Amino acid sequence: MNDMDDAHGTNDAHGTDDAHGTSGGAAFGEDPAAAEPDGEDLDAELLEEELRRAAAVLDPLPPALLQTAVDAYALHDLDARVAELTFDSLVDALPVRGATDAPRMLTFSAGEVTVDVEVTGQGLMGQLLPPRPARIEVLGGPQPGAPLTADAMGRFTADTPPSGPFALRLRTGGDVVVTEWLRA
């Protein structure tokens, strides 16, 4: 008997490594070479792992980028309906002579739900139609926006204007509606 023999039958007289008669991790009746990665695959896996470690040390992922990726994944609501932009005053409205700092008016629609939003330099305000209470999040940037609440008339306001691209996520009862992303 070999010194490697044990109660589990490893390295027994038949040249198998375990009690099931397999060698090298292959199942009974399979070619042992097929169960093990060949040299090229093993070298490629080792190289990839080494490159990942080097990149993590030499060029780490910025925390803000990681948070943005996490926030983007958080948008992945399977039940969310996308509210399409149906009106944008920058595109659809006639310009008014002499008007400076005119608010941007936006309308989003998703089925029976309509969201009217006015964006100014002082913030944003809007209304959900048909009127109903809702929880609203202004999405944009690496920091989460302050949660807003629409009252029973569907009205909501935010004291700070969105900076850069933004979208709104509305939760009304069991419905989740996310608007298209726009640049403020």
mmCIF file of C-alpha atoms in Angstrom:
data_model
loop_
_atom_site.group_PDB
_atom_site.id
_atom_site.type_symbol
_atom_site.label_atom_id
_atom_site.label_comp_id
_atom_site.label_asym_id
_atom_site.label_seq_id
_atom_site.Cartn_x
_atom_site.Cartn_y
_atom_site.Cartn_z
ATOM 1 C CA MET A 1 0.000 0.000 0.000
ATOM 2 C CA ASN A 2 1.050 3.505 -0.742
ATOM 3 C CA ASP A 3 1.443 6.161 1.980
ATOM 4 C CA MET A 4 -1.284 8.200 0.192
ATOM 5 C CA ASP A 5 -3.980 5.558 0.834
ATOM 6 C CA ASP A 6 -6.767 6.699 3.129
ATOM 7 C CA ALA A 7 -10.301 5.764 4.101
ATOM 8 C CA HIS A 8 -11.708 7.566 1.044
ATOM 9 C CA GLY A 9 -9.827 5.384 -1.426
ATOM 10 C CA THR A 10 -7.522 8.030 -2.814
ATOM 11 C CA ASN A 11 -4.648 6.793 -4.883
ATOM 12 C CA ASP A 12 -5.832 3.158 -4.733
ATOM 13 C CA ALA A 13 -4.360 0.190 -6.584
ATOM 14 C CA HIS A 14 -6.480 0.856 -9.708
ATOM 15 C CA GLY A 15 -4.937 4.293 -10.298
ATOM 16 C CA THR A 16 -8.068 6.231 -9.361
ATOM 17 C CA ASP A 17 -8.043 9.245 -7.110
ATOM 18 C CA ASP A 18 -11.347 8.828 -5.304
ATOM 19 C CA ALA A 19 -13.968 6.355 -4.197
ATOM 20 C CA HIS A 20 -16.036 6.873 -7.371
ATOM 21 C CA GLY A 21 -13.291 5.610 -9.645
ATOM 22 C CA THR A 22 -12.511 8.975 -11.187
ATOM 23 C CA SER A 23 -9.138 10.426 -11.884
ATOM 24 C CA GLY A 24 -8.252 14.108 -12.084
ATOM 25 C CA GLY A 25 -11.805 15.313 -11.487
ATOM 26 C CA ALA A 26 -13.321 13.549 -14.506
ATOM 27 C CA ALA A 27 -16.562 11.650 -14.045
ATOM 28 C CA PHE A 28 -16.575 7.862 -14.470
ATOM 29 C CA GLY A 29 -16.154 6.941 -18.130
ATOM 30 C CA GLU A 30 -14.965 10.422 -19.183
ATOM 31 C CA ASP A 31 -11.562 11.255 -20.515
ATOM 32 C CA PRO A 32 -9.541 12.716 -17.597
ATOM 33 C CA ALA A 33 -7.819 15.174 -19.959
ATOM 34 C CA ALA A 34 -11.210 16.697 -20.922
ATOM 35 C CA ALA A 35 -11.981 17.669 -17.302
ATOM 36 C CA GLU A 36 -8.767 19.629 -16.818
ATOM 37 C CA PRO A 37 -8.079 22.929 -18.566
ATOM 38 C CA ASP A 38 -5.301 22.682 -21.106
ATOM 39 C CA GLY A 39 -2.113 24.682 -20.722
ATOM 40 C CA GLU A 40 -3.198 27.535 -23.000
ATOM 41 C CA ASP A 41 -6.511 28.078 -21.152
ATOM 42 C CA LEU A 42 -4.753 27.971 -17.803
ATOM 43 C CA ASP A 43 -2.111 30.445 -19.011
ATOM 44 C CA ALA A 44 -4.809 32.804 -20.348
ATOM 45 C CA GLU A 45 -6.753 32.632 -17.070
ATOM 46 C CA LEU A 46 -3.625 33.325 -15.023
ATOM 47 C CA LEU A 47 -2.667 36.217 -17.300
ATOM 48 C CA GLU A 48 -6.167 37.721 -17.065
ATOM 49 C CA GLU A 49 -6.147 37.464 -13.263
ATOM 50 C CA GLU A 50 -2.680 39.040 -13.074
ATOM 51 C CA LEU A 51 -3.764 41.907 -15.351
ATOM 52 C CA ARG A 52 -6.893 42.498 -13.220
ATOM 53 C CA ARG A 53 -4.751 42.733 -10.086
ATOM 54 C CA ALA A 54 -2.311 45.118 -11.773
ATOM 55 C CA ALA A 55 -5.129 47.351 -13.053
ATOM 56 C CA ALA A 56 -6.712 47.453 -9.587
ATOM 57 C CA VAL A 57 -3.438 48.683 -8.107
ATOM 58 C CA LEU A 58 -2.176 50.957 -10.906
ATOM 59 C CA ASP A 59 -5.500 52.351 -12.188
ATOM 60 C CA PRO A 60 -8.178 51.840 -9.525
ATOM 61 C CA LEU A 61 -11.822 52.484 -10.291
ATOM 62 C CA PRO A 62 -12.758 56.001 -9.091
ATOM 63 C CA PRO A 63 -15.370 55.840 -6.315
ATOM 64 C CA ALA A 64 -17.654 58.319 -8.144
ATOM 65 C CA LEU A 65 -17.645 56.124 -11.262
ATOM 66 C CA LEU A 66 -18.433 53.058 -9.190
ATOM 67 C CA GLN A 67 -21.320 54.895 -7.507
ATOM 68 C CA THR A 68 -22.626 56.040 -10.914
ATOM 69 C CA ALA A 69 -22.555 52.446 -12.146
ATOM 70 C CA VAL A 70 -24.385 51.257 -9.033
ATOM 71 C CA ASP A 71 -26.980 54.029 -9.460
ATOM 72 C CA ALA A 72 -27.428 53.144 -13.133
ATOM 73 C CA TYR A 73 -28.033 49.531 -12.183
ATOM 74 C CA ALA A 74 -30.548 50.671 -9.585
ATOM 75 C CA LEU A 75 -32.610 52.015 -12.489
ATOM 76 C CA HIS A 76 -33.080 48.477 -13.633
ATOM 77 C CA ASP A 77 -36.692 48.115 -12.561
ATOM 78 C CA LEU A 78 -38.268 45.301 -14.506
ATOM 79 C CA ASP A 79 -41.719 46.634 -13.723
ATOM 80 C CA ALA A 80 -40.897 50.264 -14.514
ATOM 81 C CA ARG A 81 -42.600 51.901 -17.430
ATOM 82 C CA VAL A 82 -40.641 54.481 -19.386
ATOM 83 C CA ALA A 83 -42.384 57.831 -19.696
ATOM 84 C CA GLU A 84 -41.560 59.277 -23.102
ATOM 85 C CA LEU A 85 -40.918 62.969 -23.630
ATOM 86 C CA THR A 86 -43.929 64.332 -25.530
ATOM 87 C CA PHE A 87 -43.238 68.064 -25.154
ATOM 88 C CA ASP A 88 -40.051 70.089 -24.582
ATOM 89 C CA SER A 89 -40.309 73.889 -24.685
ATOM 90 C CA LEU A 90 -36.736 74.113 -26.023
ATOM 91 C CA VAL A 91 -37.833 72.227 -29.131
ATOM 92 C CA ASP A 92 -41.605 72.494 -29.463
ATOM 93 C CA ALA A 93 -42.508 75.990 -28.184
ATOM 94 C CA LEU A 94 -42.375 79.238 -30.107
ATOM 95 C CA PRO A 95 -39.752 81.626 -28.719
ATOM 96 C CA VAL A 96 -41.046 84.736 -26.948
ATOM 97 C CA ARG A 97 -39.278 87.961 -27.821
ATOM 98 C CA GLY A 98 -37.585 89.611 -24.875
ATOM 99 C CA ALA A 99 -37.972 86.607 -22.564
ATOM 100 C CA THR A 100 -34.829 85.799 -20.643
ATOM 101 C CA ASP A 101 -34.434 82.846 -18.357
ATOM 102 C CA ALA A 102 -37.715 81.343 -19.492
ATOM 103 C CA PRO A 103 -38.491 78.104 -17.628
ATOM 104 C CA ARG A 104 -38.139 74.857 -19.503
ATOM 105 C CA MET A 105 -41.454 73.058 -19.738
ATOM 106 C CA LEU A 106 -41.433 69.266 -20.140
ATOM 107 C CA THR A 107 -44.233 66.740 -20.506
ATOM 108 C CA PHE A 108 -43.714 62.989 -20.172
ATOM 109 C CA SER A 109 -46.326 60.314 -20.874
ATOM 110 C CA ALA A 110 -46.532 56.634 -19.999
ATOM 111 C CA GLY A 111 -49.938 55.172 -20.775
ATOM 112 C CA GLU A 112 -52.539 56.994 -18.666
ATOM 113 C CA VAL A 113 -49.849 58.725 -16.539
ATOM 114 C CA THR A 114 -48.644 62.201 -17.557
ATOM 115 C CA VAL A 115 -45.955 64.198 -15.765
ATOM 116 C CA ASP A 116 -45.654 67.950 -16.385
ATOM 117 C CA VAL A 117 -42.380 69.472 -15.169
ATOM 118 C CA GLU A 118 -41.103 73.055 -15.119
ATOM 119 C CA VAL A 119 -37.330 73.444 -14.708
ATOM 120 C CA THR A 120 -35.949 76.839 -13.647
ATOM 121 C CA GLY A 121 -32.727 78.139 -12.174
ATOM 122 C CA GLN A 122 -34.346 77.955 -8.739
ATOM 123 C CA GLY A 123 -35.451 74.316 -8.936
ATOM 124 C CA LEU A 124 -38.195 72.300 -10.469
ATOM 125 C CA MET A 125 -41.878 71.846 -9.935
ATOM 126 C CA GLY A 126 -44.341 69.555 -11.509
ATOM 127 C CA GLN A 127 -47.631 67.749 -11.441
ATOM 128 C CA LEU A 128 -48.618 64.162 -11.924
ATOM 129 C CA LEU A 129 -51.809 63.569 -13.929
ATOM 130 C CA PRO A 130 -54.233 62.127 -13.115
ATOM 131 C CA PRO A 131 -53.617 63.687 -9.703
ATOM 132 C CA ARG A 132 -52.410 61.232 -7.086
ATOM 133 C CA PRO A 133 -49.824 61.035 -4.316
ATOM 134 C CA ALA A 134 -46.440 59.647 -5.293
ATOM 135 C CA ARG A 135 -42.840 59.326 -4.167
ATOM 136 C CA ILE A 136 -40.472 60.922 -6.663
ATOM 137 C CA GLU A 137 -36.711 60.739 -7.021
ATOM 138 C CA VAL A 138 -34.681 63.130 -9.160
ATOM 139 C CA LEU A 139 -31.986 60.912 -10.666
ATOM 140 C CA GLY A 140 -28.675 62.315 -11.831
ATOM 141 C CA GLY A 141 -25.025 62.400 -10.871
ATOM 142 C CA PRO A 142 -23.246 60.223 -8.366
ATOM 143 C CA GLN A 143 -25.146 61.544 -5.332
ATOM 144 C CA PRO A 144 -28.728 60.442 -4.823
ATOM 145 C CA GLY A 145 -31.219 63.282 -5.090
ATOM 146 C CA ALA A 146 -33.480 64.277 -2.273
ATOM 147 C CA PRO A 147 -36.707 62.300 -2.316
ATOM 148 C CA LEU A 148 -39.785 64.329 -3.215
ATOM 149 C CA THR A 149 -43.410 63.681 -2.388
ATOM 150 C CA ALA A 150 -46.326 64.533 -4.632
ATOM 151 C CA ASP A 151 -49.405 65.623 -2.695
ATOM 152 C CA ALA A 152 -52.949 64.385 -3.292
ATOM 153 C CA MET A 153 -53.224 66.839 -6.216
ATOM 154 C CA GLY A 154 -50.073 65.300 -7.768
ATOM 155 C CA ARG A 155 -47.945 68.430 -7.203
ATOM 156 C CA PHE A 156 -44.252 68.296 -6.275
ATOM 157 C CA THR A 157 -41.347 70.745 -5.999
ATOM 158 C CA ALA A 158 -37.573 70.648 -5.544
ATOM 159 C CA ASP A 159 -35.568 73.632 -4.296
ATOM 160 C CA THR A 160 -32.453 72.808 -6.323
ATOM 161 C CA PRO A 161 -32.402 72.548 -10.105
ATOM 162 C CA PRO A 162 -30.972 69.388 -11.634
ATOM 163 C CA SER A 163 -27.421 69.776 -12.871
ATOM 164 C CA GLY A 164 -26.441 67.759 -15.895
ATOM 165 C CA PRO A 165 -28.471 64.815 -17.156
ATOM 166 C CA PHE A 166 -31.478 63.907 -15.042
ATOM 167 C CA ALA A 167 -34.547 61.698 -14.971
ATOM 168 C CA LEU A 168 -37.456 61.250 -12.602
ATOM 169 C CA ARG A 169 -38.531 58.000 -10.974
ATOM 170 C CA LEU A 170 -42.130 58.021 -9.728
ATOM 171 C CA ARG A 171 -43.624 55.406 -7.440
ATOM 172 C CA THR A 172 -47.397 55.478 -7.175
ATOM 173 C CA GLY A 173 -48.858 52.534 -5.339
ATOM 174 C CA GLY A 174 -47.497 49.500 -7.174
ATOM 175 C CA ASP A 175 -46.547 51.399 -10.365
ATOM 176 C CA VAL A 176 -43.023 52.580 -11.122
ATOM 177 C CA VAL A 177 -42.533 55.106 -13.926
ATOM 178 C CA VAL A 178 -39.129 56.408 -15.040
ATOM 179 C CA THR A 179 -38.839 59.362 -17.404
ATOM 180 C CA GLU A 180 -36.397 59.597 -20.258
ATOM 181 C CA TRP A 181 -33.039 61.156 -19.387
ATOM 182 C CA LEU A 182 -32.580 64.806 -20.343
ATOM 183 C CA ARG A 183 -29.870 67.404 -19.945
ATOM 184 C CA ALA A 184 -30.959 70.260 -17.682
#
